[in-house]
Each structure stands twice: as structure tokens, then as C-alpha cells.
Amino acid sequence: MKPNRETCLPAPSLREQPPRHGGPALAAARPRNAVPRIAAACALALFSASCITTEFNRNREQLPVQRTALDPLEVGTATLTECLATFGAPLQVWEIDTGAALAWYWIDKSDWGITFSVPAGDAVDASFSYGESNEDIEGLVLFFDADWTLTQKRWGRIAAIAPTMRRPADLDDAGTAEL
Amino acid sequence: MIRTMKLIAPLLLALALSSCALTKSQTNLPIEATDVMAIAPGDPAERVTELLGAPTEVVQLGRRSAYRYDFTEIKRAGLWLLLVGFFNSDTQQDRVWVFFDEANTVSHVGATLDGDRAEWGMPWSDRDEE
């Protein structure tokens, strides 16, 4: 008699256990059915990959500035030399009145995106995309007067605290800017 | 079932490995710390351009000015797993600002030399120093 799965079990104790999920006949059939199921899942995944694209992107730029480093810099007494020594080179420098503003910031932005694309004919490709972003560009802007003394310090979202970019001021003969 | 998984696992692994990408891009040349340290307040602008070359940006500050020098390195990593892709980009810079007074001599120098600190990683990984 040809041995079946039941007779190949090593320990009688295992055979005595009640059958799970429909008994030995179904259990013996499962491995044979698994191959087409897995192949179908792989085929579906490959097919879907051509029309559904999901992406997770993360973008980091520059190293974060420590906010606590701002505390020792007192408005009215701190100089540009001290500020440069504390934070290094700024990313942007603006002319502000007779002084200047310097900005330090970093970017750590991540977002999920999903794109559906369905070929709908020779000339039409219907696609839809959705993306969620948690953009967070934080940093600090320091303002200096003409003598390079700190006059103001701001911390927060750069878009909200940075001065408006403008063209350099015209100077008259006395060196006074027309603002 | 185990035999099936043994067959499929290498295929999935091969598929995953074939969809990995690492790239590196650089803009300008790295800034040497010794060149930056050689610049001192009172030096003329010519001395600065001798050491660092032409600036990437010049900002007018009334009758004064400031030169910006930078080197940028970007390291990108990507992983495609059939339906989902993971991408990470890390950008770091060597950056120097040299401030000049009205006589066009150096008044201040600020430097950040982090260009070699860009890292390859996945979106969920932290930087080494974090």
C-alpha cells in the first residue's frame, strides 16, 4: 500500500490531535493550491505596479540648528562675530535698511504619494495622483544694524519670519540708501 | 508550502535588489578648511578670491558686500518593492560667507563645512549623529 501523509507522521501523539481547518484531506490539498495562488498574487502585483505607483519620499537638507544656542545671544550686545561662531555660515543674507538679516534653516520633509494611471486609448492617458506632505522648514533669522550688532532674533517657519527679498537699494552720493 | 517559499524567496530578493539605487551628486569643489582659516579681518578682497576663487553669490549690503562660497553634496537612495517605492535624499554643504566693509576689506568670516556629512539611508532611518 502506498504511504500517505497520515502514515508519515513521526509521533502518534501528533496524529491524535483533532484536525484543524477541515481535516487531513484538505490539509494535504493546500500545498498544491498555494502555488497558483501565490503566482496569481505575484502576477496581480506586477500588473498593478504598471498602473499604481506609491512612493514615500524624504528630503533632508542641512543639519538642524539647536534652539538653545540662541539663548546666550543677547539683543543689543551680541555681534555678528559671535553669531557666526555659534551657527556657522548662514544660508541666506539680505540687505535690511542700513543693516542685514541672516537666515539659518534646514529641511526635513517627508511625503507619501500615490498615482493611478490607466491607459484609456491611443491619445488619452487618464491618471490621478494624491500626495500628502508634512513640509516643515524651520529656522532662525537674525537681524543686525549697521554696526553688526544683533537687533532682533526670530525663530519659526522661515516663510513667516524672513524679510521680503528685494533688489539692493540705490545709493545716493552720500552713501544713504533710498528705501 | 516551505518548498514553494524557498523558490519564491530568491525571486523576491532578486527583484528587490534589482530595484535598489544609490546616487551621489556634487556641485562645485569642496572648500578647504585651511583656506578659510587663512582669511583674516583686514584682508583685501583679492586675497579672498586668490584663496577661494570666484564666489557663487555676491550680496550688496549698502556700501558693503558679502561673498558666498559653497560646495554641495547630495546622496540619494531608492528602493522599489513592486507597488511601493522608498526614496531618501540628504543634502549637505560646505558654505562660507565673507563679509566686506566699505573699503572692500574683510570684516567677518562665517564657515560651515558639512559637505562630507551627507549620508545614504532610507526614509525611516536617522542620521548617524542623531
PDB file of C-alpha atoms in Angstrom:
ATOM      1  CA  MET A   1       0.000   0.000   0.000  1.00  0.00           C
ATOM      2  CA  LYS A   2       1.268   3.433  -0.919  1.00  0.00           C
ATOM      3  CA  PRO A   3       2.045   5.528   2.230  1.00  0.00           C
ATOM      4  CA  ASN A   4       0.105   8.720   2.594  1.00  0.00           C
ATOM      5  CA  ARG A   5       0.772  11.848   4.688  1.00  0.00           C
ATOM      6  CA  GLU A   6      -1.086  10.385   7.614  1.00  0.00           C
ATOM      7  CA  THR A   7       1.249   7.379   7.927  1.00  0.00           C
ATOM      8  CA  CYS A   8       4.394   9.514   7.589  1.00  0.00           C
ATOM      9  CA  LEU A   9       3.761  11.484  10.763  1.00  0.00           C
ATOM     10  CA  PRO A  10       6.563  10.626  13.197  1.00  0.00           C
ATOM     11  CA  ALA A  11       4.783  10.606  16.524  1.00  0.00           C
ATOM     12  CA  PRO A  12       1.427   9.043  17.303  1.00  0.00           C
ATOM     13  CA  SER A  13       0.674  11.936  19.663  1.00  0.00           C
ATOM     14  CA  LEU A  14       0.503  14.299  16.717  1.00  0.00           C
ATOM     15  CA  ARG A  15      -1.972  12.072  14.903  1.00  0.00           C
ATOM     16  CA  GLU A  16      -4.217  12.020  17.937  1.00  0.00           C
ATOM     17  CA  GLN A  17      -4.735  15.762  17.835  1.00  0.00           C
ATOM     18  CA  PRO A  18      -8.065  16.887  16.362  1.00  0.00           C
ATOM     19  CA  PRO A  19      -7.796  18.040  12.748  1.00  0.00           C
ATOM     20  CA  ARG A  20      -7.744  21.807  12.125  1.00  0.00           C
ATOM     21  CA  HIS A  21      -9.327  23.545   9.134  1.00  0.00           C
ATOM     22  CA  GLY A  22     -11.230  20.662   7.670  1.00  0.00           C
ATOM     23  CA  GLY A  23      -9.178  17.563   8.352  1.00  0.00           C
ATOM     24  CA  PRO A  24      -6.317  15.697   6.659  1.00  0.00           C
ATOM     25  CA  ALA A  25      -7.771  15.681   3.152  1.00  0.00           C
ATOM     26  CA  LEU A  26      -7.936  19.442   2.951  1.00  0.00           C
ATOM     27  CA  ALA A  27      -4.573  19.851   4.656  1.00  0.00           C
ATOM     28  CA  ALA A  28      -2.968  17.592   2.038  1.00  0.00           C
ATOM     29  CA  ALA A  29      -4.539  19.576  -0.784  1.00  0.00           C
ATOM     30  CA  ARG A  30      -3.378  23.048   0.485  1.00  0.00           C
ATOM     31  CA  PRO A  31       0.265  22.976  -0.770  1.00  0.00           C
ATOM     32  CA  ARG A  32      -0.864  22.145  -4.289  1.00  0.00           C
ATOM     33  CA  ASN A  33      -3.338  25.080  -4.293  1.00  0.00           C
ATOM     34  CA  ALA A  34      -0.834  27.519  -2.789  1.00  0.00           C
ATOM     35  CA  VAL A  35       1.372  27.690  -5.896  1.00  0.00           C
ATOM     36  CA  PRO A  36      -1.247  29.069  -8.272  1.00  0.00           C
ATOM     37  CA  ARG A  37      -2.479  31.446  -5.568  1.00  0.00           C
ATOM     38  CA  ILE A  38       0.995  32.876  -4.993  1.00  0.00           C
ATOM     39  CA  ALA A  39       1.652  33.047  -8.726  1.00  0.00           C
ATOM     40  CA  ALA A  40      -1.653  34.877  -9.190  1.00  0.00           C
ATOM     41  CA  ALA A  41      -0.778  37.305  -6.388  1.00  0.00           C
ATOM     42  CA  CYS A  42       2.634  37.991  -7.956  1.00  0.00           C
ATOM     43  CA  ALA A  43       1.067  38.487 -11.383  1.00  0.00           C
ATOM     44  CA  LEU A  44      -1.520  40.837  -9.908  1.00  0.00           C
ATOM     45  CA  ALA A  45       1.216  42.796  -8.093  1.00  0.00           C
ATOM     46  CA  LEU A  46       3.264  43.077 -11.298  1.00  0.00           C
ATOM     47  CA  PHE A  47       0.206  44.131 -13.271  1.00  0.00           C
ATOM     48  CA  SER A  48      -0.789  46.657 -10.616  1.00  0.00           C
ATOM     49  CA  ALA A  49       2.730  48.084 -10.477  1.00  0.00           C
ATOM     50  CA  SER A  50       2.295  49.321 -14.023  1.00  0.00           C
ATOM     51  CA  CYS A  51      -0.719  51.443 -13.134  1.00  0.00           C
ATOM     52  CA  ILE A  52      -0.443  52.156  -9.406  1.00  0.00           C
ATOM     53  CA  THR A  53       2.625  53.889  -8.018  1.00  0.00           C
ATOM     54  CA  THR A  54       3.024  54.528  -4.321  1.00  0.00           C
ATOM     55  CA  GLU A  55       6.028  56.454  -3.082  1.00  0.00           C
ATOM     56  CA  PHE A  56       7.395  57.542   0.245  1.00  0.00           C
ATOM     57  CA  ASN A  57       9.921  60.337  -0.137  1.00  0.00           C
ATOM     58  CA  ARG A  58      12.073  62.000   2.485  1.00  0.00           C
ATOM     59  CA  ASN A  59      14.258  65.002   1.793  1.00  0.00           C
ATOM     60  CA  ARG A  60      16.792  66.320   4.287  1.00  0.00           C
ATOM     61  CA  GLU A  61      18.906  69.394   3.722  1.00  0.00           C
ATOM     62  CA  GLN A  62      21.443  70.878   6.128  1.00  0.00           C
ATOM     63  CA  LEU A  63      21.817  69.920   9.774  1.00  0.00           C
ATOM     64  CA  PRO A  64      19.346  71.275  12.345  1.00  0.00           C
ATOM     65  CA  VAL A  65      20.341  74.292  14.423  1.00  0.00           C
ATOM     66  CA  GLN A  66      19.987  73.906  18.187  1.00  0.00           C
ATOM     67  CA  ARG A  67      17.498  76.440  19.539  1.00  0.00           C
ATOM     68  CA  THR A  68      19.224  76.551  22.913  1.00  0.00           C
ATOM     69  CA  ALA A  69      22.295  78.029  21.210  1.00  0.00           C
ATOM     70  CA  LEU A  70      20.248  81.168  20.611  1.00  0.00           C
ATOM     71  CA  ASP A  71      19.766  81.929  24.312  1.00  0.00           C
ATOM     72  CA  PRO A  72      23.235  83.359  25.109  1.00  0.00           C
ATOM     73  CA  LEU A  73      22.995  85.804  22.189  1.00  0.00           C
ATOM     74  CA  GLU A  74      21.546  88.979  23.674  1.00  0.00           C
ATOM     75  CA  VAL A  75      19.811  91.540  21.504  1.00  0.00           C
ATOM     76  CA  GLY A  76      21.709  94.833  21.665  1.00  0.00           C
ATOM     77  CA  THR A  77      25.045  93.317  22.688  1.00  0.00           C
ATOM     78  CA  ALA A  78      25.748  90.211  20.589  1.00  0.00           C
ATOM     79  CA  THR A  79      27.862  90.817  17.491  1.00  0.00           C
ATOM     80  CA  LEU A  80      27.964  89.226  14.059  1.00  0.00           C
ATOM     81  CA  THR A  81      31.252  87.542  15.002  1.00  0.00           C
ATOM     82  CA  GLU A  82      29.579  85.773  17.944  1.00  0.00           C
ATOM     83  CA  CYS A  83      26.591  84.734  15.847  1.00  0.00           C
ATOM     84  CA  LEU A  84      28.778  83.316  13.063  1.00  0.00           C
ATOM     85  CA  ALA A  85      30.849  81.450  15.639  1.00  0.00           C
ATOM     86  CA  THR A  86      27.659  79.948  17.114  1.00  0.00           C
ATOM     87  CA  PHE A  87      25.757  78.965  13.989  1.00  0.00           C
ATOM     88  CA  GLY A  88      28.357  78.918  11.219  1.00  0.00           C
ATOM     89  CA  ALA A  89      27.689  80.315   7.774  1.00  0.00           C
ATOM     90  CA  PRO A  90      24.088  81.350   7.107  1.00  0.00           C
ATOM     91  CA  LEU A  91      22.128  80.089   4.139  1.00  0.00           C
ATOM     92  CA  GLN A  92      20.864  83.494   3.140  1.00  0.00           C
ATOM     93  CA  VAL A  93      21.877  87.098   3.661  1.00  0.00           C
ATOM     94  CA  TRP A  94      19.582  90.049   2.952  1.00  0.00           C
ATOM     95  CA  GLU A  95      20.089  93.789   3.000  1.00  0.00           C
ATOM     96  CA  ILE A  96      17.667  95.324   5.519  1.00  0.00           C
ATOM     97  CA  ASP A  97      17.559  99.114   5.868  1.00  0.00           C
ATOM     98  CA  THR A  98      21.134 100.035   6.831  1.00  0.00           C
ATOM     99  CA  GLY A  99      21.873  96.584   8.255  1.00  0.00           C
ATOM    100  CA  ALA A 100      21.327  92.989   7.245  1.00  0.00           C
ATOM    101  CA  ALA A 101      19.367  89.852   8.050  1.00  0.00           C
ATOM    102  CA  LEU A 102      20.919  86.387   8.107  1.00  0.00           C
ATOM    103  CA  ALA A 103      18.973  83.116   7.967  1.00  0.00           C
ATOM    104  CA  TRP A 104      19.844  79.587   9.019  1.00  0.00           C
ATOM    105  CA  TYR A 105      17.398  76.769   8.330  1.00  0.00           C
ATOM    106  CA  TRP A 106      17.148  73.112   7.495  1.00  0.00           C
ATOM    107  CA  ILE A 107      14.659  70.919   5.700  1.00  0.00           C
ATOM    108  CA  ASP A 108      13.270  67.594   6.830  1.00  0.00           C
ATOM    109  CA  LYS A 109      10.313  66.920   4.601  1.00  0.00           C
ATOM    110  CA  SER A 110       8.577  63.612   4.020  1.00  0.00           C
ATOM    111  CA  ASP A 111       5.523  62.745   1.995  1.00  0.00           C
ATOM    112  CA  TRP A 112       3.508  59.855   0.704  1.00  0.00           C
ATOM    113  CA  GLY A 113       2.281  59.893  -2.836  1.00  0.00           C
ATOM    114  CA  ILE A 114       0.053  57.555  -4.802  1.00  0.00           C
ATOM    115  CA  THR A 115      -0.531  57.702  -8.527  1.00  0.00           C
ATOM    116  CA  PHE A 116      -3.129  55.809 -10.547  1.00  0.00           C
ATOM    117  CA  SER A 117      -2.598  55.672 -14.269  1.00  0.00           C
ATOM    118  CA  VAL A 118      -4.992  53.976 -16.695  1.00  0.00           C
ATOM    119  CA  PRO A 119      -4.331  53.908 -20.432  1.00  0.00           C
ATOM    120  CA  ALA A 120      -7.680  54.936 -21.878  1.00  0.00           C
ATOM    121  CA  GLY A 121      -6.867  54.962 -25.579  1.00  0.00           C
ATOM    122  CA  ASP A 122      -4.190  55.952 -28.080  1.00  0.00           C
ATOM    123  CA  ALA A 123      -4.279  59.619 -27.222  1.00  0.00           C
ATOM    124  CA  VAL A 124      -5.666  59.547 -23.713  1.00  0.00           C
ATOM    125  CA  ASP A 125      -3.926  58.500 -20.518  1.00  0.00           C
ATOM    126  CA  ALA A 126      -6.154  59.033 -17.530  1.00  0.00           C
ATOM    127  CA  SER A 127      -4.170  59.469 -14.353  1.00  0.00           C
ATOM    128  CA  PHE A 128      -4.859  60.658 -10.848  1.00  0.00           C
ATOM    129  CA  SER A 129      -2.396  61.368  -8.122  1.00  0.00           C
ATOM    130  CA  TYR A 130      -2.680  62.128  -4.448  1.00  0.00           C
ATOM    131  CA  GLY A 131       0.064  63.293  -2.167  1.00  0.00           C
ATOM    132  CA  GLU A 132       0.258  64.200   1.487  1.00  0.00           C
ATOM    133  CA  SER A 133       3.094  66.400   2.662  1.00  0.00           C
ATOM    134  CA  ASN A 134       4.236  67.486   6.105  1.00  0.00           C
ATOM    135  CA  GLU A 135       6.621  70.148   4.917  1.00  0.00           C
ATOM    136  CA  ASP A 136       8.361  71.781   7.829  1.00  0.00           C
ATOM    137  CA  ILE A 137      11.021  74.356   7.047  1.00  0.00           C
ATOM    138  CA  GLU A 138      12.045  75.740  10.386  1.00  0.00           C
ATOM    139  CA  GLY A 139      14.920  78.008  11.220  1.00  0.00           C
ATOM    140  CA  LEU A 140      16.052  81.321  12.588  1.00  0.00           C
ATOM    141  CA  VAL A 141      16.622  84.805  11.228  1.00  0.00           C
ATOM    142  CA  LEU A 142      18.933  87.277  12.958  1.00  0.00           C
ATOM    143  CA  PHE A 143      18.767  90.996  12.233  1.00  0.00           C
ATOM    144  CA  PHE A 144      21.780  93.306  12.546  1.00  0.00           C
ATOM    145  CA  ASP A 145      22.214  97.066  12.441  1.00  0.00           C
ATOM    146  CA  ALA A 146      24.909  98.963  10.503  1.00  0.00           C
ATOM    147  CA  ASP A 147      27.461  98.209  13.239  1.00  0.00           C
ATOM    148  CA  TRP A 148      26.754  94.481  13.058  1.00  0.00           C
ATOM    149  CA  THR A 149      25.077  94.394  16.455  1.00  0.00           C
ATOM    150  CA  LEU A 150      22.173  91.980  16.897  1.00  0.00           C
ATOM    151  CA  THR A 151      18.880  93.891  16.915  1.00  0.00           C
ATOM    152  CA  GLN A 152      16.333  91.109  16.642  1.00  0.00           C
ATOM    153  CA  LYS A 153      16.175  87.326  16.676  1.00  0.00           C
ATOM    154  CA  ARG A 154      13.313  85.280  15.309  1.00  0.00           C
ATOM    155  CA  TRP A 155      12.716  81.530  15.403  1.00  0.00           C
ATOM    156  CA  GLY A 156      10.000  79.705  13.488  1.00  0.00           C
ATOM    157  CA  ARG A 157       8.815  78.913   9.990  1.00  0.00           C
ATOM    158  CA  ILE A 158      11.146  80.689   7.591  1.00  0.00           C
ATOM    159  CA  ALA A 159       8.318  81.688   5.269  1.00  0.00           C
ATOM    160  CA  ALA A 160       6.737  83.614   8.125  1.00  0.00           C
ATOM    161  CA  ILE A 161       9.780  85.223   9.765  1.00  0.00           C
ATOM    162  CA  ALA A 162      12.118  86.012   6.864  1.00  0.00           C
ATOM    163  CA  PRO A 163      12.171  89.520   5.449  1.00  0.00           C
ATOM    164  CA  THR A 164      10.865  90.047   1.968  1.00  0.00           C
ATOM    165  CA  MET A 165      13.545  89.630  -0.677  1.00  0.00           C
ATOM    166  CA  ARG A 166      14.153  92.817  -2.633  1.00  0.00           C
ATOM    167  CA  ARG A 167      16.667  94.276  -5.002  1.00  0.00           C
ATOM    168  CA  PRO A 168      19.680  96.063  -3.464  1.00  0.00           C
ATOM    169  CA  ALA A 169      18.918  99.653  -2.566  1.00  0.00           C
ATOM    170  CA  ASP A 170      20.140 102.511  -4.755  1.00  0.00           C
ATOM    171  CA  LEU A 171      22.704 104.694  -3.016  1.00  0.00           C
ATOM    172  CA  ASP A 172      22.996 108.440  -3.326  1.00  0.00           C
ATOM    173  CA  ASP A 173      26.351 110.236  -3.296  1.00  0.00           C
ATOM    174  CA  ALA A 174      26.378 110.413   0.495  1.00  0.00           C
ATOM    175  CA  GLY A 175      26.001 106.635   0.713  1.00  0.00           C
ATOM    176  CA  THR A 176      22.469 106.793   2.075  1.00  0.00           C
ATOM    177  CA  ALA A 177      20.111 104.163   0.799  1.00  0.00           C
ATOM    178  CA  GLU A 178      16.821 105.295  -0.706  1.00  0.00           C
ATOM    179  CA  LEU A 179      14.346 102.967   0.978  1.00  0.00           C
TER     180      LEU A 179
ATOM    181  CA  MET B   1       4.486  25.223   1.181  1.00  0.00           C
ATOM    182  CA  ILE B   2       8.034  25.571   2.501  1.00  0.00           C
ATOM    183  CA  ARG B   3       9.392  24.390  -0.872  1.00  0.00           C
ATOM    184  CA  THR B   4       7.283  26.995  -2.639  1.00  0.00           C
ATOM    185  CA  MET B   5       8.544  29.711  -0.350  1.00  0.00           C
ATOM    186  CA  LYS B   6      12.123  28.571  -0.966  1.00  0.00           C
ATOM    187  CA  LEU B   7      11.530  29.048  -4.674  1.00  0.00           C
ATOM    188  CA  ILE B   8       9.809  32.405  -4.358  1.00  0.00           C
ATOM    189  CA  ALA B   9      12.101  33.973  -1.738  1.00  0.00           C
ATOM    190  CA  PRO B  10      15.163  34.194  -4.040  1.00  0.00           C
ATOM    191  CA  LEU B  11      12.967  35.632  -6.788  1.00  0.00           C
ATOM    192  CA  LEU B  12      11.639  38.318  -4.457  1.00  0.00           C
ATOM    193  CA  LEU B  13      15.151  39.011  -3.186  1.00  0.00           C
ATOM    194  CA  ALA B  14      16.473  39.330  -6.748  1.00  0.00           C
ATOM    195  CA  LEU B  15      13.578  41.636  -7.607  1.00  0.00           C
ATOM    196  CA  ALA B  16      14.227  43.779  -4.539  1.00  0.00           C
ATOM    197  CA  LEU B  17      17.969  44.026  -5.157  1.00  0.00           C
ATOM    198  CA  SER B  18      17.499  44.917  -8.800  1.00  0.00           C
ATOM    199  CA  SER B  19      15.355  47.855  -7.739  1.00  0.00           C
ATOM    200  CA  CYS B  20      17.842  49.499  -5.355  1.00  0.00           C
ATOM    201  CA  ALA B  21      19.643  52.662  -6.363  1.00  0.00           C
ATOM    202  CA  LEU B  22      22.325  54.816  -4.753  1.00  0.00           C
ATOM    203  CA  THR B  23      23.436  58.069  -6.332  1.00  0.00           C
ATOM    204  CA  LYS B  24      25.746  60.910  -5.364  1.00  0.00           C
ATOM    205  CA  SER B  25      25.951  64.336  -6.927  1.00  0.00           C
ATOM    206  CA  GLN B  26      28.210  67.278  -6.179  1.00  0.00           C
ATOM    207  CA  THR B  27      28.164  70.948  -7.091  1.00  0.00           C
ATOM    208  CA  ASN B  28      31.425  72.906  -7.021  1.00  0.00           C
ATOM    209  CA  LEU B  29      34.580  71.704  -5.299  1.00  0.00           C
ATOM    210  CA  PRO B  30      34.922  71.061  -1.548  1.00  0.00           C
ATOM    211  CA  ILE B  31      36.137  74.084   0.432  1.00  0.00           C
ATOM    212  CA  GLU B  32      39.391  73.518   2.275  1.00  0.00           C
ATOM    213  CA  ALA B  33      39.350  74.464   5.960  1.00  0.00           C
ATOM    214  CA  THR B  34      42.944  75.695   5.707  1.00  0.00           C
ATOM    215  CA  ASP B  35      41.939  78.200   3.010  1.00  0.00           C
ATOM    216  CA  VAL B  36      39.116  79.532   5.189  1.00  0.00           C
ATOM    217  CA  MET B  37      41.383  79.807   8.238  1.00  0.00           C
ATOM    218  CA  ALA B  38      43.892  81.778   6.165  1.00  0.00           C
ATOM    219  CA  ILE B  39      41.351  84.584   5.692  1.00  0.00           C
ATOM    220  CA  ALA B  40      41.513  87.224   8.418  1.00  0.00           C
ATOM    221  CA  PRO B  41      39.707  90.517   9.059  1.00  0.00           C
ATOM    222  CA  GLY B  42      41.503  93.304   7.193  1.00  0.00           C
ATOM    223  CA  ASP B  43      42.449  91.136   4.204  1.00  0.00           C
ATOM    224  CA  PRO B  44      41.588  92.665   0.836  1.00  0.00           C
ATOM    225  CA  ALA B  45      39.004  91.056  -1.442  1.00  0.00           C
ATOM    226  CA  GLU B  46      41.791  89.978  -3.810  1.00  0.00           C
ATOM    227  CA  ARG B  47      43.269  87.772  -1.076  1.00  0.00           C
ATOM    228  CA  VAL B  48      39.878  86.070  -0.650  1.00  0.00           C
ATOM    229  CA  THR B  49      39.451  85.365  -4.344  1.00  0.00           C
ATOM    230  CA  GLU B  50      43.055  84.131  -4.511  1.00  0.00           C
ATOM    231  CA  LEU B  51      42.274  81.532  -1.849  1.00  0.00           C
ATOM    232  CA  LEU B  52      38.672  80.598  -2.646  1.00  0.00           C
ATOM    233  CA  GLY B  53      38.214  81.635  -6.257  1.00  0.00           C
ATOM    234  CA  ALA B  54      35.136  83.309  -7.678  1.00  0.00           C
ATOM    235  CA  PRO B  55      32.169  83.419  -5.300  1.00  0.00           C
ATOM    236  CA  THR B  56      28.867  81.737  -6.176  1.00  0.00           C
ATOM    237  CA  GLU B  57      26.927  84.764  -4.968  1.00  0.00           C
ATOM    238  CA  VAL B  58      27.644  88.394  -4.135  1.00  0.00           C
ATOM    239  CA  VAL B  59      25.208  90.303  -1.944  1.00  0.00           C
ATOM    240  CA  GLN B  60      25.220  94.081  -1.751  1.00  0.00           C
ATOM    241  CA  LEU B  61      24.716  95.428   1.775  1.00  0.00           C
ATOM    242  CA  GLY B  62      24.518  99.173   1.277  1.00  0.00           C
ATOM    243  CA  ARG B  63      28.103 100.231   0.559  1.00  0.00           C
ATOM    244  CA  ARG B  64      29.351  96.919   1.898  1.00  0.00           C
ATOM    245  CA  SER B  65      29.116  93.444   0.417  1.00  0.00           C
ATOM    246  CA  ALA B  66      29.306  89.751   1.211  1.00  0.00           C
ATOM    247  CA  TYR B  67      30.583  86.823  -0.860  1.00  0.00           C
ATOM    248  CA  ARG B  68      29.118  83.355  -0.641  1.00  0.00           C
ATOM    249  CA  TYR B  69      31.094  80.193  -1.445  1.00  0.00           C
ATOM    250  CA  ASP B  70      29.551  76.735  -1.380  1.00  0.00           C
ATOM    251  CA  PHE B  71      30.068  73.110  -2.189  1.00  0.00           C
ATOM    252  CA  THR B  72      27.013  70.849  -2.159  1.00  0.00           C
ATOM    253  CA  GLU B  73      26.840  67.073  -1.930  1.00  0.00           C
ATOM    254  CA  ILE B  74      23.580  65.161  -2.334  1.00  0.00           C
ATOM    255  CA  LYS B  75      23.268  61.450  -1.585  1.00  0.00           C
ATOM    256  CA  ARG B  76      20.096  59.723  -2.732  1.00  0.00           C
ATOM    257  CA  ALA B  77      18.890  56.188  -2.052  1.00  0.00           C
ATOM    258  CA  GLY B  78      15.873  54.448  -3.535  1.00  0.00           C
ATOM    259  CA  LEU B  79      14.166  51.095  -3.122  1.00  0.00           C
ATOM    260  CA  TRP B  80      11.313  49.813  -5.278  1.00  0.00           C
ATOM    261  CA  LEU B  81       9.226  46.932  -3.944  1.00  0.00           C
ATOM    262  CA  LEU B  82       6.693  46.260  -6.711  1.00  0.00           C
ATOM    263  CA  LEU B  83       3.895  48.544  -5.579  1.00  0.00           C
ATOM    264  CA  VAL B  84       5.744  50.908  -3.310  1.00  0.00           C
ATOM    265  CA  GLY B  85       8.918  52.939  -3.639  1.00  0.00           C
ATOM    266  CA  PHE B  86      11.006  54.445  -0.852  1.00  0.00           C
ATOM    267  CA  PHE B  87      13.297  57.378  -1.618  1.00  0.00           C
ATOM    268  CA  ASN B  88      15.636  59.363   0.574  1.00  0.00           C
ATOM    269  CA  SER B  89      17.756  62.398  -0.215  1.00  0.00           C
ATOM    270  CA  ASP B  90      20.358  64.003   2.056  1.00  0.00           C
ATOM    271  CA  THR B  91      21.929  67.344   1.090  1.00  0.00           C
ATOM    272  CA  GLN B  92      24.872  68.836   2.969  1.00  0.00           C
ATOM    273  CA  GLN B  93      27.111  71.793   2.228  1.00  0.00           C
ATOM    274  CA  ASP B  94      30.452  73.401   2.758  1.00  0.00           C
ATOM    275  CA  ARG B  95      29.437  77.043   2.977  1.00  0.00           C
ATOM    276  CA  VAL B  96      31.438  80.194   3.618  1.00  0.00           C
ATOM    277  CA  TRP B  97      30.284  83.796   3.822  1.00  0.00           C
ATOM    278  CA  VAL B  98      32.897  86.522   3.750  1.00  0.00           C
ATOM    279  CA  PHE B  99      31.690  90.000   4.733  1.00  0.00           C
ATOM    280  CA  PHE B 100      33.468  93.111   3.466  1.00  0.00           C
ATOM    281  CA  ASP B 101      33.398  96.653   4.761  1.00  0.00           C
ATOM    282  CA  GLU B 102      33.138  99.818   2.679  1.00  0.00           C
ATOM    283  CA  ALA B 103      36.858  99.679   1.845  1.00  0.00           C
ATOM    284  CA  ASN B 104      36.332  96.161   0.457  1.00  0.00           C
ATOM    285  CA  THR B 105      38.404  94.505   3.152  1.00  0.00           C
ATOM    286  CA  VAL B 106      37.267  91.500   5.162  1.00  0.00           C
ATOM    287  CA  SER B 107      35.258  92.312   8.286  1.00  0.00           C
ATOM    288  CA  HIS B 108      33.773  88.904   9.178  1.00  0.00           C
ATOM    289  CA  VAL B 109      34.003  85.274   8.051  1.00  0.00           C
ATOM    290  CA  GLY B 110      31.479  82.521   8.766  1.00  0.00           C
ATOM    291  CA  ALA B 111      32.038  78.915   7.736  1.00  0.00           C
ATOM    292  CA  THR B 112      30.116  75.644   7.867  1.00  0.00           C
ATOM    293  CA  LEU B 113      31.996  72.654   6.485  1.00  0.00           C
ATOM    294  CA  ASP B 114      29.470  69.795   6.451  1.00  0.00           C
ATOM    295  CA  GLY B 115      29.740  68.788   2.793  1.00  0.00           C
ATOM    296  CA  ASP B 116      31.214  65.384   3.628  1.00  0.00           C
ATOM    297  CA  ARG B 117      28.419  64.570   6.086  1.00  0.00           C
ATOM    298  CA  ALA B 118      25.736  63.646   3.541  1.00  0.00           C
ATOM    299  CA  GLU B 119      24.549  60.074   4.105  1.00  0.00           C
ATOM    300  CA  TRP B 120      22.784  57.347   2.176  1.00  0.00           C
ATOM    301  CA  GLY B 121      19.815  55.976   4.045  1.00  0.00           C
ATOM    302  CA  MET B 122      16.167  55.033   3.907  1.00  0.00           C
ATOM    303  CA  PRO B 123      13.355  57.494   4.699  1.00  0.00           C
ATOM    304  CA  TRP B 124      12.777  55.953   8.115  1.00  0.00           C
ATOM    305  CA  SER B 125      16.423  55.916   9.189  1.00  0.00           C
ATOM    306  CA  ASP B 126      18.006  58.636  11.310  1.00  0.00           C
ATOM    307  CA  ARG B 127      21.301  60.229  10.526  1.00  0.00           C
ATOM    308  CA  ASP B 128      24.289  58.676  12.301  1.00  0.00           C
ATOM    309  CA  GLU B 129      24.814  61.628  14.617  1.00  0.00           C
ATOM    310  CA  GLU B 130      21.113  61.934  15.515  1.00  0.00           C
TER     311      GLU B 130
END
